[in-house]
mmCIF file of C-alpha atoms in Angstrom:
data_model
loop_
_atom_site.group_PDB
_atom_site.id
_atom_site.type_symbol
_atom_site.label_atom_id
_atom_site.label_comp_id
_atom_site.label_asym_id
_atom_site.label_seq_id
_atom_site.Cartn_x
_atom_site.Cartn_y
_atom_site.Cartn_z
ATOM 1 C CA MET D 1 0.000 0.000 0.000
ATOM 2 C CA LYS D 2 2.809 2.367 0.957
ATOM 3 C CA TYR D 3 4.618 1.445 -2.260
ATOM 4 C CA ARG D 4 1.537 2.331 -4.391
ATOM 5 C CA LEU D 5 1.164 5.660 -2.593
ATOM 6 C CA PHE D 6 4.861 6.429 -3.106
ATOM 7 C CA LEU D 7 4.617 5.492 -6.816
ATOM 8 C CA ALA D 8 1.559 7.705 -7.288
ATOM 9 C CA LEU D 9 3.351 10.591 -5.607
ATOM 10 C CA VAL D 10 6.381 10.188 -7.885
ATOM 11 C CA VAL D 11 4.224 10.019 -11.011
ATOM 12 C CA GLY D 12 2.301 13.109 -9.911
ATOM 13 C CA VAL D 13 5.475 15.084 -9.409
ATOM 14 C CA LEU D 14 6.866 13.989 -12.778
ATOM 15 C CA VAL D 15 3.662 14.904 -14.614
ATOM 16 C CA SER D 16 3.556 18.312 -12.938
ATOM 17 C CA PHE D 17 7.185 18.912 -13.839
ATOM 18 C CA LEU D 18 6.627 17.953 -17.495
ATOM 19 C CA ILE D 19 3.579 20.233 -17.774
ATOM 20 C CA LEU D 20 5.506 23.093 -16.214
ATOM 21 C CA PHE D 21 8.471 22.487 -18.518
ATOM 22 C CA ARG D 22 6.246 22.371 -21.607
ATOM 23 C CA VAL D 23 4.528 25.657 -20.705
ATOM 24 C CA SER D 24 7.731 27.468 -19.848
ATOM 25 C CA ALA D 25 9.508 26.181 -22.993
ATOM 26 C CA THR D 26 6.737 27.319 -25.316
ATOM 27 C CA PRO D 27 7.488 30.867 -26.555
ATOM 28 C CA SER D 28 4.640 33.283 -26.066
ATOM 29 C CA ALA D 29 3.654 35.375 -29.087
ATOM 30 C CA PRO D 30 5.158 38.850 -28.699
ATOM 31 C CA ILE D 31 2.468 41.504 -28.648
ATOM 32 C CA LEU D 32 4.342 44.421 -30.172
ATOM 33 C CA SER D 33 7.486 42.983 -31.692
ATOM 34 C CA ALA D 34 8.442 41.250 -34.895
ATOM 35 C CA THR D 35 7.366 37.598 -34.816
ATOM 36 C CA ALA D 36 9.866 34.773 -34.953
ATOM 37 C CA ALA D 37 8.816 34.169 -38.531
ATOM 38 C CA ALA D 38 10.536 37.413 -39.456
ATOM 39 C CA GLU D 39 13.863 35.855 -38.608
ATOM 40 C CA THR D 40 13.323 32.820 -40.820
ATOM 41 C CA GLU D 41 11.311 34.463 -43.594
ATOM 42 C CA THR D 42 14.189 34.702 -46.024
ATOM 43 C CA SER D 43 17.954 34.563 -46.168
ATOM 44 C CA GLU D 44 17.967 37.270 -48.851
ATOM 45 C CA ALA D 45 19.085 40.758 -47.932
ATOM 46 C CA PRO D 46 16.086 42.993 -47.053
ATOM 47 C CA LEU D 47 15.554 46.423 -48.579
ATOM 48 C CA ARG D 48 16.890 48.247 -45.515
ATOM 49 C CA GLU D 49 20.237 46.468 -45.751
ATOM 50 C CA LEU D 50 20.585 47.017 -49.496
ATOM 51 C CA ALA D 51 19.587 50.681 -49.217
ATOM 52 C CA GLN D 52 22.102 51.319 -46.466
ATOM 53 C CA LYS D 53 24.881 50.009 -48.700
ATOM 54 C CA ARG D 54 23.798 52.534 -51.348
ATOM 55 C CA GLY D 55 23.868 55.399 -48.869
ATOM 56 C CA ILE D 56 20.139 56.038 -48.432
ATOM 57 C CA GLY D 57 17.483 55.165 -45.884
ATOM 58 C CA ILE D 58 14.406 53.147 -46.842
ATOM 59 C CA GLY D 59 11.275 53.734 -44.823
ATOM 60 C CA THR D 60 7.508 53.668 -44.562
ATOM 61 C CA SER D 61 4.704 55.311 -42.675
ATOM 62 C CA VAL D 62 3.033 53.249 -39.961
ATOM 63 C CA ASP D 63 -0.723 52.932 -39.423
ATOM 64 C CA MET D 64 -1.095 52.223 -35.713
ATOM 65 C CA GLY D 65 -4.251 50.137 -36.191
ATOM 66 C CA PRO D 66 -2.621 47.232 -38.030
ATOM 67 C CA PHE D 67 0.584 47.840 -36.084
ATOM 68 C CA TRP D 68 -1.292 46.872 -32.925
ATOM 69 C CA ASN D 69 -3.395 44.084 -34.414
ATOM 70 C CA ASP D 70 -1.558 42.454 -37.341
ATOM 71 C CA ALA D 71 1.574 40.425 -36.559
ATOM 72 C CA ASN D 72 2.450 40.108 -40.256
ATOM 73 C CA TYR D 73 2.419 43.903 -40.525
ATOM 74 C CA ARG D 74 4.986 44.184 -37.740
ATOM 75 C CA LYS D 75 7.029 41.350 -39.172
ATOM 76 C CA VAL D 76 7.450 42.998 -42.570
ATOM 77 C CA LEU D 77 8.134 46.387 -40.959
ATOM 78 C CA ALA D 78 10.959 44.952 -38.906
ATOM 79 C CA ARG D 79 12.460 43.014 -41.781
ATOM 80 C CA GLU D 80 12.369 45.518 -44.617
ATOM 81 C CA PHE D 81 12.489 49.105 -43.335
ATOM 82 C CA LYS D 82 14.920 51.333 -41.471
ATOM 83 C CA ILE D 83 12.787 54.498 -41.063
ATOM 84 C CA LEU D 84 9.309 54.537 -39.517
ATOM 85 C CA VAL D 85 6.947 57.518 -39.733
ATOM 86 C CA PRO D 86 3.765 57.528 -37.630
ATOM 87 C CA GLU D 87 0.934 58.367 -40.029
ATOM 88 C CA ASN D 88 -1.194 60.182 -37.465
ATOM 89 C CA ALA D 89 0.102 59.720 -33.916
ATOM 90 C CA TRP D 90 2.187 62.920 -33.902
ATOM 91 C CA LYS D 91 -0.395 65.096 -35.637
ATOM 92 C CA PHE D 92 -1.605 67.953 -33.466
ATOM 93 C CA GLU D 93 -5.122 66.662 -32.758
ATOM 94 C CA PHE D 94 -3.829 63.261 -31.629
ATOM 95 C CA VAL D 95 -0.749 64.219 -29.642
ATOM 96 C CA HIS D 96 -2.136 67.488 -28.156
ATOM 97 C CA PRO D 97 -5.912 66.930 -27.960
ATOM 98 C CA THR D 98 -6.597 69.577 -25.299
ATOM 99 C CA ARG D 99 -4.643 72.680 -24.390
ATOM 100 C CA ASP D 100 -3.267 71.235 -21.166
ATOM 101 C CA ARG D 101 -2.838 67.597 -22.182
ATOM 102 C CA TYR D 102 -0.500 65.648 -24.469
ATOM 103 C CA ASP D 103 -0.825 61.985 -25.417
ATOM 104 C CA PHE D 104 2.451 60.330 -26.415
ATOM 105 C CA SER D 105 1.354 56.734 -25.830
ATOM 106 C CA GLN D 106 1.094 55.639 -29.472
ATOM 107 C CA VAL D 107 4.333 57.300 -30.492
ATOM 108 C CA GLU D 108 6.270 55.804 -27.638
ATOM 109 C CA THR D 109 5.058 52.315 -28.478
ATOM 110 C CA LEU D 110 6.413 52.831 -31.997
ATOM 111 C CA ILE D 111 9.715 54.225 -30.708
ATOM 112 C CA LYS D 112 10.184 51.160 -28.474
ATOM 113 C CA PHE D 113 9.501 48.875 -31.456
ATOM 114 C CA ALA D 114 12.036 50.818 -33.538
ATOM 115 C CA GLN D 115 14.681 50.596 -30.818
ATOM 116 C CA ASP D 116 14.133 46.850 -30.479
ATOM 117 C CA ASN D 117 14.603 46.364 -34.227
ATOM 118 C CA ASN D 118 17.489 48.789 -34.923
ATOM 119 C CA MET D 119 15.268 51.305 -36.705
ATOM 120 C CA GLU D 120 14.690 55.044 -36.429
ATOM 121 C CA VAL D 121 11.481 57.040 -36.116
ATOM 122 C CA ARG D 122 10.930 60.211 -38.124
ATOM 123 C CA GLY D 123 8.973 63.035 -36.510
ATOM 124 C CA HIS D 124 5.920 64.066 -38.561
ATOM 125 C CA PRO D 125 4.503 66.752 -38.674
ATOM 126 C CA LEU D 126 4.972 69.585 -36.209
ATOM 127 C CA VAL D 127 3.107 72.398 -37.990
ATOM 128 C CA TRP D 128 0.281 71.656 -40.425
ATOM 129 C CA HIS D 129 -3.092 73.215 -41.143
ATOM 130 C CA TYR D 130 -4.974 69.900 -41.089
ATOM 131 C CA SER D 131 -5.589 67.571 -38.140
ATOM 132 C CA LEU D 132 -5.891 70.421 -35.680
ATOM 133 C CA PRO D 133 -7.944 69.938 -32.502
ATOM 134 C CA LYS D 134 -11.172 71.846 -32.000
ATOM 135 C CA TRP D 135 -9.624 73.904 -29.219
ATOM 136 C CA ILE D 136 -7.213 75.409 -31.770
ATOM 137 C CA ASN D 137 -9.705 75.922 -34.603
ATOM 138 C CA GLU D 138 -12.374 77.407 -32.363
ATOM 139 C CA GLY D 139 -10.170 79.111 -29.788
ATOM 140 C CA ASN D 140 -10.340 82.677 -31.109
ATOM 141 C CA PHE D 141 -6.828 83.326 -29.782
ATOM 142 C CA SER D 142 -4.882 86.540 -30.167
ATOM 143 C CA ARG D 143 -1.697 86.564 -32.233
ATOM 144 C CA ASP D 144 0.501 86.462 -29.135
ATOM 145 C CA GLU D 145 -1.536 83.638 -27.632
ATOM 146 C CA LEU D 146 -1.330 81.547 -30.805
ATOM 147 C CA ILE D 147 2.423 82.125 -31.089
ATOM 148 C CA LYS D 148 2.850 80.922 -27.513
ATOM 149 C CA ILE D 149 0.633 77.889 -28.126
ATOM 150 C CA LEU D 150 2.613 76.891 -31.217
ATOM 151 C CA GLU D 151 5.968 77.503 -29.527
ATOM 152 C CA THR D 152 4.965 75.412 -26.533
ATOM 153 C CA HIS D 153 3.706 72.617 -28.793
ATOM 154 C CA VAL D 154 6.850 72.450 -30.926
ATOM 155 C CA LYS D 155 9.253 72.663 -28.012
ATOM 156 C CA THR D 156 7.311 70.158 -25.907
ATOM 157 C CA VAL D 157 7.060 67.540 -28.661
ATOM 158 C CA VAL D 158 10.616 67.889 -29.996
ATOM 159 C CA GLY D 159 12.168 68.431 -26.582
ATOM 160 C CA ARG D 160 10.611 65.277 -25.149
ATOM 161 C CA TYR D 161 12.540 63.197 -27.699
ATOM 162 C CA ARG D 162 15.746 65.220 -27.792
ATOM 163 C CA GLY D 163 18.522 62.984 -29.094
ATOM 164 C CA GLN D 164 16.117 60.179 -30.067
ATOM 165 C CA ILE D 165 14.492 61.426 -33.298
ATOM 166 C CA PRO D 166 17.082 62.197 -35.987
ATOM 167 C CA THR D 167 14.711 64.004 -38.390
ATOM 168 C CA TRP D 168 11.570 66.129 -38.048
ATOM 169 C CA ASP D 169 9.104 67.338 -40.659
ATOM 170 C CA VAL D 170 8.712 70.796 -39.176
ATOM 171 C CA VAL D 171 6.297 72.576 -41.526
ATOM 172 C CA ASN D 172 4.036 70.708 -43.926
ATOM 173 C CA GLU D 173 2.222 71.920 -47.057
ATOM 174 C CA ALA D 174 2.444 75.690 -46.603
ATOM 175 C CA ILE D 175 2.569 76.512 -50.356
ATOM 176 C CA ASN D 176 -0.271 76.838 -52.897
ATOM 177 C CA ARG D 177 -0.105 75.479 -56.429
ATOM 178 C CA ASP D 178 0.774 78.966 -57.742
ATOM 179 C CA GLY D 179 3.725 79.225 -55.357
ATOM 180 C CA SER D 180 2.120 81.612 -52.872
ATOM 181 C CA LEU D 181 1.741 80.911 -49.168
ATOM 182 C CA ARG D 182 -1.309 78.812 -48.311
ATOM 183 C CA ASP D 183 -4.073 80.525 -46.342
ATOM 184 C CA THR D 184 -3.978 78.693 -42.998
ATOM 185 C CA ILE D 185 -4.835 79.466 -39.407
ATOM 186 C CA TRP D 186 -1.124 80.030 -38.794
ATOM 187 C CA LEU D 187 -0.644 82.453 -41.689
ATOM 188 C CA ARG D 188 -3.847 84.404 -40.969
ATOM 189 C CA ASN D 189 -3.243 84.828 -37.271
ATOM 190 C CA ILE D 190 0.552 84.941 -36.955
ATOM 191 C CA GLY D 191 1.830 85.904 -40.409
ATOM 192 C CA PRO D 192 4.434 84.302 -42.705
ATOM 193 C CA GLU D 193 7.025 84.419 -39.935
ATOM 194 C CA TYR D 194 5.341 81.411 -38.303
ATOM 195 C CA ILE D 195 7.475 79.230 -40.586
ATOM 196 C CA ASP D 196 10.766 80.780 -39.427
ATOM 197 C CA MET D 197 9.583 80.536 -35.835
ATOM 198 C CA ALA D 198 8.704 76.844 -36.094
ATOM 199 C CA PHE D 199 12.103 75.866 -37.486
ATOM 200 C CA GLN D 200 13.896 77.967 -34.891
ATOM 201 C CA TRP D 201 11.884 76.482 -32.016
ATOM 202 C CA ALA D 202 12.488 72.942 -33.247
ATOM 203 C CA HIS D 203 16.219 73.610 -33.482
ATOM 204 C CA GLU D 204 16.299 75.064 -29.979
ATOM 205 C CA ALA D 205 14.498 71.975 -28.644
ATOM 206 C CA ASP D 206 16.943 69.561 -30.336
ATOM 207 C CA PRO D 207 19.976 71.158 -32.013
ATOM 208 C CA GLN D 208 21.157 67.797 -33.404
ATOM 209 C CA ALA D 209 17.949 66.912 -35.262
ATOM 210 C CA LYS D 210 17.669 67.474 -39.010
ATOM 211 C CA LEU D 211 14.741 69.708 -39.929
ATOM 212 C CA PHE D 212 12.708 69.326 -43.130
ATOM 213 C CA TYR D 213 9.995 71.177 -45.004
ATOM 214 C CA GLY D 214 7.470 68.841 -46.724
ATOM 215 C CA GLU D 215 5.249 69.414 -49.768
ATOM 216 C CA TYR D 216 3.274 67.607 -52.482
ATOM 217 C CA MET D 217 3.042 68.158 -56.269
ATOM 218 C CA THR D 218 6.565 69.579 -56.310
ATOM 219 C CA GLU D 219 8.509 66.778 -58.002
ATOM 220 C CA GLU D 220 8.942 68.741 -61.239
ATOM 221 C CA ILE D 221 10.079 72.316 -61.669
ATOM 222 C CA ASN D 222 6.783 74.217 -61.655
ATOM 223 C CA GLN D 223 5.157 77.170 -59.913
ATOM 224 C CA LYS D 224 4.649 75.247 -56.705
ATOM 225 C CA SER D 225 8.201 73.897 -56.472
ATOM 226 C CA ASP D 226 9.435 77.401 -57.355
ATOM 227 C CA GLY D 227 7.476 78.624 -54.342
ATOM 228 C CA VAL D 228 9.125 76.014 -52.134
ATOM 229 C CA TYR D 229 12.525 76.960 -53.531
ATOM 230 C CA THR D 230 11.864 80.622 -52.744
ATOM 231 C CA LEU D 231 10.659 79.719 -49.249
ATOM 232 C CA VAL D 232 13.649 77.606 -48.251
ATOM 233 C CA SER D 233 16.126 79.956 -49.928
ATOM 234 C CA GLY D 234 14.722 82.739 -47.771
ATOM 235 C CA LEU D 235 15.024 80.623 -44.644
ATOM 236 C CA LEU D 236 18.684 79.959 -45.389
ATOM 237 C CA GLN D 237 19.380 83.619 -46.164
ATOM 238 C CA ARG D 238 17.860 84.614 -42.816
ATOM 239 C CA GLY D 239 19.917 82.018 -40.960
ATOM 240 C CA VAL D 240 16.928 79.866 -40.084
ATOM 241 C CA PRO D 241 18.004 76.237 -39.434
ATOM 242 C CA ILE D 242 16.737 73.877 -42.169
ATOM 243 C CA ASN D 243 18.383 70.733 -43.517
ATOM 244 C CA GLY D 244 16.179 69.408 -46.266
ATOM 245 C CA VAL D 245 13.044 69.280 -48.388
ATOM 246 C CA GLY D 246 10.671 66.322 -48.478
ATOM 247 C CA PHE D 247 8.890 65.544 -51.737
ATOM 248 C CA GLN D 248 5.735 63.708 -50.723
ATOM 249 C CA SER D 249 5.086 62.201 -54.163
ATOM 250 C CA HIS D 250 1.529 60.867 -54.008
ATOM 251 C CA LEU D 251 1.519 59.796 -57.647
ATOM 252 C CA GLY D 252 -0.441 57.774 -60.189
ATOM 253 C CA LEU D 253 0.336 56.128 -63.510
ATOM 254 C CA SER D 254 -1.363 59.029 -65.339
ATOM 255 C CA TYR D 255 0.613 61.720 -63.504
ATOM 256 C CA LEU D 256 4.229 60.695 -63.096
ATOM 257 C CA PRO D 257 6.913 63.379 -63.011
ATOM 258 C CA ARG D 258 9.169 63.951 -65.994
ATOM 259 C CA LEU D 259 12.480 62.540 -64.886
ATOM 260 C CA ASP D 260 14.624 65.257 -66.468
ATOM 261 C CA SER D 261 12.665 67.926 -64.593
ATOM 262 C CA LEU D 262 12.801 65.915 -61.358
ATOM 263 C CA ARG D 263 16.585 65.607 -61.573
ATOM 264 C CA LYS D 264 17.030 69.323 -62.236
ATOM 265 C CA ASN D 265 14.687 70.106 -59.365
ATOM 266 C CA PHE D 266 16.616 67.890 -56.945
ATOM 267 C CA ASP D 267 19.842 69.460 -58.121
ATOM 268 C CA ARG D 268 18.785 73.044 -57.436
ATOM 269 C CA PHE D 269 17.797 72.199 -53.863
ATOM 270 C CA ASN D 270 21.058 70.272 -53.414
ATOM 271 C CA GLN D 271 22.926 73.341 -54.660
ATOM 272 C CA LEU D 272 21.478 75.221 -51.695
ATOM 273 C CA GLY D 273 23.141 72.646 -49.440
ATOM 274 C CA LEU D 274 19.853 70.919 -48.627
ATOM 275 C CA GLU D 275 19.070 67.223 -48.639
ATOM 276 C CA VAL D 276 16.123 65.966 -50.684
ATOM 277 C CA GLN D 277 13.995 62.929 -49.901
ATOM 278 C CA PHE D 278 10.911 61.130 -51.133
ATOM 279 C CA THR D 279 8.830 61.198 -47.952
ATOM 280 C CA GLU D 280 5.293 59.913 -48.697
ATOM 281 C CA LEU D 281 5.641 57.964 -51.928
ATOM 282 C CA ASP D 282 2.774 55.905 -53.271
ATOM 283 C CA MET D 283 1.457 55.308 -56.773
ATOM 284 C CA LYS D 284 -2.124 54.662 -57.862
ATOM 285 C CA ILE D 285 -2.633 52.241 -60.770
ATOM 286 C CA GLN D 286 -6.386 52.453 -61.411
ATOM 287 C CA ASP D 287 -5.834 55.548 -63.556
ATOM 288 C CA GLY D 288 -3.558 53.538 -65.848
ATOM 289 C CA LYS D 289 -4.522 51.582 -68.941
ATOM 290 C CA GLY D 290 -4.310 47.937 -69.895
ATOM 291 C CA SER D 291 -4.367 44.736 -67.915
ATOM 292 C CA LEU D 292 -3.522 44.550 -64.241
ATOM 293 C CA GLU D 293 -0.253 42.852 -65.122
ATOM 294 C CA LYS D 294 0.666 45.705 -67.457
ATOM 295 C CA ARG D 295 -0.197 48.377 -64.897
ATOM 296 C CA LEU D 296 1.801 46.643 -62.171
ATOM 297 C CA ALA D 297 4.771 46.489 -64.540
ATOM 298 C CA GLU D 298 4.429 50.223 -65.259
ATOM 299 C CA GLN D 299 4.211 50.905 -61.542
ATOM 300 C CA ALA D 300 7.369 48.874 -60.957
ATOM 301 C CA LYS D 301 9.260 50.820 -63.613
ATOM 302 C CA ALA D 302 8.116 54.135 -62.147
ATOM 303 C CA TYR D 303 9.217 53.172 -58.640
ATOM 304 C CA ARG D 304 12.572 52.132 -60.077
ATOM 305 C CA ASP D 305 12.939 55.379 -62.030
ATOM 306 C CA LEU D 306 12.260 57.482 -58.940
ATOM 307 C CA LEU D 307 14.715 55.492 -56.860
ATOM 308 C CA GLN D 308 17.317 55.839 -59.598
ATOM 309 C CA ALA D 309 16.817 59.615 -59.647
ATOM 310 C CA CYS D 310 17.386 59.618 -55.897
ATOM 311 C CA LEU D 311 20.518 57.495 -56.134
ATOM 312 C CA GLN D 312 21.911 59.731 -58.875
ATOM 313 C CA ALA D 313 21.231 62.983 -56.992
ATOM 314 C CA LYS D 314 24.048 64.669 -55.119
ATOM 315 C CA LYS D 315 22.244 64.478 -51.793
ATOM 316 C CA CYS D 316 19.046 62.401 -51.847
ATOM 317 C CA THR D 317 19.107 60.594 -48.545
ATOM 318 C CA ALA D 318 15.857 58.626 -48.160
ATOM 319 C CA LEU D 319 12.946 57.008 -49.945
ATOM 320 C CA ILE D 320 9.907 56.625 -47.702
ATOM 321 C CA THR D 321 6.632 55.122 -48.902
ATOM 322 C CA TRP D 322 3.274 56.101 -47.389
ATOM 323 C CA GLY D 323 2.417 52.629 -46.205
ATOM 324 C CA PHE D 324 3.874 49.461 -47.653
ATOM 325 C CA THR D 325 1.025 46.998 -48.185
ATOM 326 C CA ASP D 326 -2.091 47.472 -50.312
ATOM 327 C CA ARG D 327 -3.978 45.906 -47.410
ATOM 328 C CA TYR D 328 -3.767 49.235 -45.565
ATOM 329 C CA THR D 329 -3.606 52.452 -47.575
ATOM 330 C CA TRP D 330 -4.844 55.960 -46.850
ATOM 331 C CA ILE D 331 -6.287 56.142 -50.379
ATOM 332 C CA ALA D 332 -8.889 53.512 -49.618
ATOM 333 C CA ASP D 333 -9.583 55.033 -46.203
ATOM 334 C CA VAL D 334 -10.073 58.572 -47.511
ATOM 335 C CA THR D 335 -11.573 58.105 -50.996
ATOM 336 C CA GLY D 336 -13.075 54.630 -50.803
ATOM 337 C CA GLU D 337 -11.233 53.709 -53.997
ATOM 338 C CA VAL D 338 -9.913 50.177 -54.405
ATOM 339 C CA GLU D 339 -6.243 50.801 -55.098
ATOM 340 C CA ALA D 340 -2.865 49.085 -55.191
ATOM 341 C CA PRO D 341 -0.346 51.899 -54.702
ATOM 342 C CA LEU D 342 2.339 50.183 -52.626
ATOM 343 C CA ILE D 343 5.084 47.560 -52.917
ATOM 344 C CA PHE D 344 3.444 44.622 -51.110
ATOM 345 C CA ASP D 345 0.040 43.220 -52.032
ATOM 346 C CA PRO D 346 -2.764 42.744 -49.438
ATOM 347 C CA SER D 347 -1.348 39.324 -48.513
ATOM 348 C CA TYR D 348 2.154 40.749 -47.983
ATOM 349 C CA HIS D 349 3.505 39.198 -51.159
ATOM 350 C CA ARG D 350 6.169 41.216 -52.924
ATOM 351 C CA LYS D 351 4.870 43.055 -55.961
ATOM 352 C CA PRO D 352 6.843 43.861 -59.121
ATOM 353 C CA ALA D 353 7.519 47.298 -57.600
ATOM 354 C CA TYR D 354 9.306 45.687 -54.654
ATOM 355 C CA ASN D 355 11.368 43.531 -56.992
ATOM 356 C CA ALA D 356 12.296 46.529 -59.139
ATOM 357 C CA ILE D 357 13.480 48.477 -56.085
ATOM 358 C CA LYS D 358 15.450 45.524 -54.800
ATOM 359 C CA GLU D 359 17.069 44.870 -58.169
ATOM 360 C CA LEU D 360 18.251 48.465 -58.461
ATOM 361 C CA LEU D 361 19.529 48.607 -54.892
ATOM 362 C CA SER D 362 21.445 45.360 -55.567
ATOM 363 C CA SER D 363 23.076 46.684 -58.710
ATOM 364 C CA ASN D 364 26.213 48.057 -56.982
ATOM 365 C CA GLY D 365 25.811 51.455 -58.534
ATOM 366 C CA ASN D 366 25.474 50.179 -62.081
ATOM 367 C CA GLY D 367 21.682 50.400 -62.287
#
């Protein structure tokens, strides 16, 4: 009887030990990190590694919804990209929703992910006329009050991450198509000097950070890009700290920039001593003609041509796409259009555009 009790006790202990060992040896799925599959996905060099060898950064914007909820989204982010840009989390209405409250929770989750995966986060945007909270739009502030609000916002956001964020988009989309300054709450209530002020405040908050102006429909030399050129030339002449110009480049197959004009445009900004970057690149295909296969091939060629223009420029330092998978794109969210503007399809398969980029980056300067 004693022997049977002893045997049962031994068996019980062994079973408990085996269960405990099995549980503890089973890896739990990381909530906000790249999954293990990212490490075994491919032995081929990812875009971020190839781009670094060519002297540029490769990046993408990040939609925090799928970032939280889609492990494959995080896996591809970690594998392929060096630069991450929060699509919305740093916009005024999200990060500064009331006058006396800031919310950095989403941004700091992304920064932790970037640190864990040897990536960098780009600050975007500090001063813009969209995505403003109601308390700004309906505040009826005096000029002095609005200046103080904007100064506090810029210095608080940039200063919090001093030394952590290498690049900030300081002012976004301040120029009209005809090259004049856009009528915004900042221009109406402060005056054109709000742009100088914003760059100066950002520099004071983090003197080591690179500061960019960002704009769309400026890839070619035209009235709008002339306006940007005049703006940034004036900043430099007045001693205002600025390091580069971001060309957003929301494009489509029916409105691609002429490459000769793009190269000349890049060159004139480089001649000022400024860096140039593609900062929000995507490319609609539904406005193209022919079969889907033909349009995807045209898209691939266009992505390659833009990358080649960047690689050939004196000082083009990054190519950042606005999203990376057709599963999640702002175009569908905003317009309701079914589109395929990015380099991975909705199932995270590499599209011809991805392959074209990778082939050029792998060409050792001969592409």
